[in-house]
Coordinates of C-alpha atoms in Angstrom, one line a residue:
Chain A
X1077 CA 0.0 65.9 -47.8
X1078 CA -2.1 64.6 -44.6
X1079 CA -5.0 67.2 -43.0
X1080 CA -7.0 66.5 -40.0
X1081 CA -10.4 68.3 -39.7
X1082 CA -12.8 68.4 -36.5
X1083 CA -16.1 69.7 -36.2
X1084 CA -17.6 71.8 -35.0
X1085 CA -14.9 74.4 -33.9
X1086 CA -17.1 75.2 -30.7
X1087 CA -20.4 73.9 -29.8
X1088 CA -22.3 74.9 -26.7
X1089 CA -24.5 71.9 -25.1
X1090 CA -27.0 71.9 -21.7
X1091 CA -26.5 69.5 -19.1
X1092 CA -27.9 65.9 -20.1
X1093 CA -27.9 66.3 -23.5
X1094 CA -26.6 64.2 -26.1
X1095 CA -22.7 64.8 -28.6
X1096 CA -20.9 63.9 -31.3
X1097 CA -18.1 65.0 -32.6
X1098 CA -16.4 64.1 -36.0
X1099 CA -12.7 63.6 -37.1
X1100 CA -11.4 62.8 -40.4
X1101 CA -8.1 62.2 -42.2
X1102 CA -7.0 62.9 -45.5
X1103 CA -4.2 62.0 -47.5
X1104 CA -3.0 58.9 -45.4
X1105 CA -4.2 55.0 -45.3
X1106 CA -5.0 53.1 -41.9
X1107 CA -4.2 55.4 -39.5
X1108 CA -3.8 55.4 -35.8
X1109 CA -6.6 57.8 -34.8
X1110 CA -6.7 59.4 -31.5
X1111 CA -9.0 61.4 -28.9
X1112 CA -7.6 63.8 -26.1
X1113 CA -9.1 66.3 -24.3
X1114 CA -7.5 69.9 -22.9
X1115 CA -9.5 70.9 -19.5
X1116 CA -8.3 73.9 -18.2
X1117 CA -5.3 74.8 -16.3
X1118 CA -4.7 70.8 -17.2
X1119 CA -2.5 68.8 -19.7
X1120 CA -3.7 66.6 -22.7
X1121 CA -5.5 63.6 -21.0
X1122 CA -6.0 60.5 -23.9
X1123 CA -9.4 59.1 -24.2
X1124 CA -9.4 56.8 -26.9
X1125 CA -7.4 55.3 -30.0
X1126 CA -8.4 53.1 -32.9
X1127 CA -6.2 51.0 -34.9
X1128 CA -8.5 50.1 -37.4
X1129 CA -12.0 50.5 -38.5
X1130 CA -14.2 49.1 -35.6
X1131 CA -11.4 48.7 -33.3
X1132 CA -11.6 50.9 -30.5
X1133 CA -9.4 51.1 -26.8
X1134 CA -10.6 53.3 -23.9
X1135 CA -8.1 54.9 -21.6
X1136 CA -10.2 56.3 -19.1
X1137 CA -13.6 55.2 -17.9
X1138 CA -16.3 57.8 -18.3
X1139 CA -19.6 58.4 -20.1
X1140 CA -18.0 59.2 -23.7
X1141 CA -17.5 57.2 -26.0
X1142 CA -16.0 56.9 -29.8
X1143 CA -16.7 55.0 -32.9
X1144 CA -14.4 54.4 -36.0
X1145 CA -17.2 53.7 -39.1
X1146 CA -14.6 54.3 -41.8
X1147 CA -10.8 54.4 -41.8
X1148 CA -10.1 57.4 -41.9
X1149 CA -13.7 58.4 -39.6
X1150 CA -13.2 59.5 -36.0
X1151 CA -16.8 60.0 -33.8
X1152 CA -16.4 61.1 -30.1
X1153 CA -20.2 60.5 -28.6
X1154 CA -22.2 61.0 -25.3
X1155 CA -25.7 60.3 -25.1
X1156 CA -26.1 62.8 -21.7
X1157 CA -23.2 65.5 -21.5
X1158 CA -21.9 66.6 -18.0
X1159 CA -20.8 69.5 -16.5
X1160 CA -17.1 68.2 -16.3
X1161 CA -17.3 67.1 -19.8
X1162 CA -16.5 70.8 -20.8
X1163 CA -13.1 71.2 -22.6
X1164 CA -10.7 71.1 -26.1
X1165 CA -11.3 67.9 -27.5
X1166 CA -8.3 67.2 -29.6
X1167 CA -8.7 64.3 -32.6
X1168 CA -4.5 63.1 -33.8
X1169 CA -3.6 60.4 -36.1
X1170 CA -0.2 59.3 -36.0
X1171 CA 2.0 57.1 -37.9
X1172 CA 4.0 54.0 -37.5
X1173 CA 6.9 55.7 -35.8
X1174 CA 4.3 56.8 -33.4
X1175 CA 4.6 60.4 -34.5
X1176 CA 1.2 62.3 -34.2
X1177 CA -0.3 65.2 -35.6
X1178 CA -3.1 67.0 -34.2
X1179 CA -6.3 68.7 -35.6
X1180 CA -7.6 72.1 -34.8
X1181 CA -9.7 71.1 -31.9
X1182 CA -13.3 71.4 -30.7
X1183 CA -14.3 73.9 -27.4
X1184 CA -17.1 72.2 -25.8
X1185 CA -19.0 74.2 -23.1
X1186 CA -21.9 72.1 -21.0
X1187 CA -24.0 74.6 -19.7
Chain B
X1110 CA 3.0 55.1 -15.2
X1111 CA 4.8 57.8 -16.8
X1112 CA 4.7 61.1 -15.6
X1113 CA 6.5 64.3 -17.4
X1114 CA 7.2 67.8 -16.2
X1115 CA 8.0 70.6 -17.9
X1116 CA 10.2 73.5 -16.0
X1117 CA 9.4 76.5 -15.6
X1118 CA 5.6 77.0 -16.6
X1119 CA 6.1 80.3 -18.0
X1120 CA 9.0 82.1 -19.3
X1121 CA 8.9 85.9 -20.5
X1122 CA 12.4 87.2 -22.4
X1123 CA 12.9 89.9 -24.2
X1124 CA 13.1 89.7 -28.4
X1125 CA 16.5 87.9 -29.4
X1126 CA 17.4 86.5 -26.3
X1127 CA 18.0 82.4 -26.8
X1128 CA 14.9 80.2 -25.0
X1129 CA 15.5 77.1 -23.1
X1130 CA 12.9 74.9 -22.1
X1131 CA 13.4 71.8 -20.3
X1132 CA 11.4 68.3 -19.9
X1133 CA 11.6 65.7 -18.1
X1134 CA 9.9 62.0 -17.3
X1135 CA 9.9 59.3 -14.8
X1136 CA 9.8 56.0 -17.3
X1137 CA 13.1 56.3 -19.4
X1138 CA 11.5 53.1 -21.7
X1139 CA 10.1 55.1 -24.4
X1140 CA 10.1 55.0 -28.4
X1141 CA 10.5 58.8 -28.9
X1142 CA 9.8 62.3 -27.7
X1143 CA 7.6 65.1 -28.9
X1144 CA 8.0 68.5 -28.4
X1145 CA 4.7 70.5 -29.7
X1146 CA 3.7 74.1 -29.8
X1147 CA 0.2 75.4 -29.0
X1148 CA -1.1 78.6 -29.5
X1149 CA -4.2 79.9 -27.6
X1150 CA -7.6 77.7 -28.3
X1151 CA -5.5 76.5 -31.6
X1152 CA -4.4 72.5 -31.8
X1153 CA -1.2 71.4 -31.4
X1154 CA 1.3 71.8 -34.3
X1155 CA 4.6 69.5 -34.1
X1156 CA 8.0 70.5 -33.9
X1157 CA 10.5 68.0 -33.3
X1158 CA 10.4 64.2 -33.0
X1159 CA 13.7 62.6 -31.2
X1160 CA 13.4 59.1 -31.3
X1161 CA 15.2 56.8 -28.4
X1162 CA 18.1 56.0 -30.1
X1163 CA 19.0 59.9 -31.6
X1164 CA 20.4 62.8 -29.2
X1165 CA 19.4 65.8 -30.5
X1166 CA 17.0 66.9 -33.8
X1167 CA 17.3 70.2 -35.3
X1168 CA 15.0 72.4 -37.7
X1169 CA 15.9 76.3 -38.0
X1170 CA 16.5 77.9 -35.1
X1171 CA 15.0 74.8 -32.8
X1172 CA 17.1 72.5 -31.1
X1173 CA 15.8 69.5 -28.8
X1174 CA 18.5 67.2 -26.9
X1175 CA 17.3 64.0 -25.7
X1176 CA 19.4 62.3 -22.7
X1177 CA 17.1 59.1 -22.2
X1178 CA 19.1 57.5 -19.4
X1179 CA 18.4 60.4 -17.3
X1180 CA 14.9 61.0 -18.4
X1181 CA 15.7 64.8 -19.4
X1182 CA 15.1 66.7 -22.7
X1183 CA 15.9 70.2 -23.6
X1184 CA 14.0 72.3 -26.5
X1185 CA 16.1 75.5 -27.2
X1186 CA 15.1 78.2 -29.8
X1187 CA 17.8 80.4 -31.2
X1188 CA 17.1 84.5 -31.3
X1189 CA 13.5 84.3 -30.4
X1190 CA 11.1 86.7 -31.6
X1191 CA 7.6 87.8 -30.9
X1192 CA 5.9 85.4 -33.0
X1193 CA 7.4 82.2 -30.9
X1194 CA 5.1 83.5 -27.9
X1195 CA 3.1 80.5 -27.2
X1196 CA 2.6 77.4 -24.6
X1197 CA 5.2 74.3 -25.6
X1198 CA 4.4 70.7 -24.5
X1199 CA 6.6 68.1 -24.7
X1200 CA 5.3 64.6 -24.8
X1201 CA 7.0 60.5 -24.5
X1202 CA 5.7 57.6 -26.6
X1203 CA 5.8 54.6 -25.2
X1204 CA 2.7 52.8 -25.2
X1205 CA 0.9 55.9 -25.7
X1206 CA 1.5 59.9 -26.1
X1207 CA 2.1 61.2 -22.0
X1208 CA 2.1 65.3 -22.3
X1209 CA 3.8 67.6 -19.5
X1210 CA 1.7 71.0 -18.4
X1211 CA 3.5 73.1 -21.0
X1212 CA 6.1 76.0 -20.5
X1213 CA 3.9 79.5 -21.5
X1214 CA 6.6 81.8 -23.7
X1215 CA 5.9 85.3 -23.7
X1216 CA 8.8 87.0 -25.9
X1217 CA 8.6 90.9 -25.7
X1218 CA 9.2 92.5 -28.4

């Protein structure tokens, strides 16, 4: 069967400093892989996807970004954080019937 | 763009009473629909997938109905029970995964 891991769980960053957060997939070939983040009070907003290994489309222009080294390798990365880049950052993959399936999420806090 | 609400944004019923939670978007071109469930600071776990050409989907005591011409979908959960307390989000595919709020279920036991 497919499982998604993220980590960390939780990280707590300052202001200006730099993040990365990982994703992987097991169990499943050449997946779809996905980045949303939760802010509060707010719905799931998409940030990136990835067909393939190297190929990566941004949905919203900010100062993340994400990286797909291996194909079943998600990386969410900032080289300063903000204050509004505080949230649950969600990693999916999905399959060809454009079902997705979520992993257990990162809390980010920029102090 | 598509935009999807979910009605109400909380609901509190007391243990065995049936749930009905509805959805609805503005874009009626879409491959399927999601419904999800989310318990607090937990991911999301998937329930039901309708895709555009089915009406309903069921699994145990869920139900969802799809009506894609009118841009309405219902999730409905049979004799709920304490444990179903969480938030429920639906979502539409169609070039892309577009989530409502969530409807918050508190179910008293």
């Amino acid at each position: 069967s497919q499982t998604i891991h993220q980590w960390p769980a939780t990280l707590v960053q300052p202001v200006g400093s730099p993040l990365s957060l990982e994703c992987t997939v097991e169990g499943t070939s050449n997946p779809n892989l996905y980045w949303y983040r939760q802010a509060a009070g707010r719905g799931l907003q998409l940030l990136f996807y990835s067909v393939g290994i190297g190929q990566i489309s941004s949905e919203v222009p900010q100062n993340l970004s994400a990286s797909r080294p291996q194909d079943r390798q998600f990386i969410l990365s900032s080289k300063k954080l903000l204050l509004s880049d505080s949230g649950f950052y969600l990693c999916a993959w999905g399959t060809g019937s454009y079902e997705q399936y979520f992993g257990p999420g990162t809390r980010l806090t920029v102090t | 763009k598509q935009e999807v609400t979910q009605i109400p944004a909380a609901l509190s019923v007391p243990e065995g009473e049936n749930l009905v939670l509805n959805c609805s978007f503005t874009d009626s071109a879409i491959y399927n629909l999601q419904w999800f469930r989310q318990d607090p600071g937990k991911g999301l776990t998937s329930l039901l997938l309708i895709q555009s050409s089915q009406r309903e989907q069921t699994s145990g005591r869920l139900n969802a109905s799809l009506d894609k011409s009118s841009g309405r979908s219902t999730l409905y959960i049979a004799a709920s029970q304490p444990g179903d307390s969480a938030t429920y989000l639906c979502a539409v595919y169609d070039y892309k995964l577009s989530f409502g709020a969530g409807t918050t279920v508190t179910v008293r036991a």
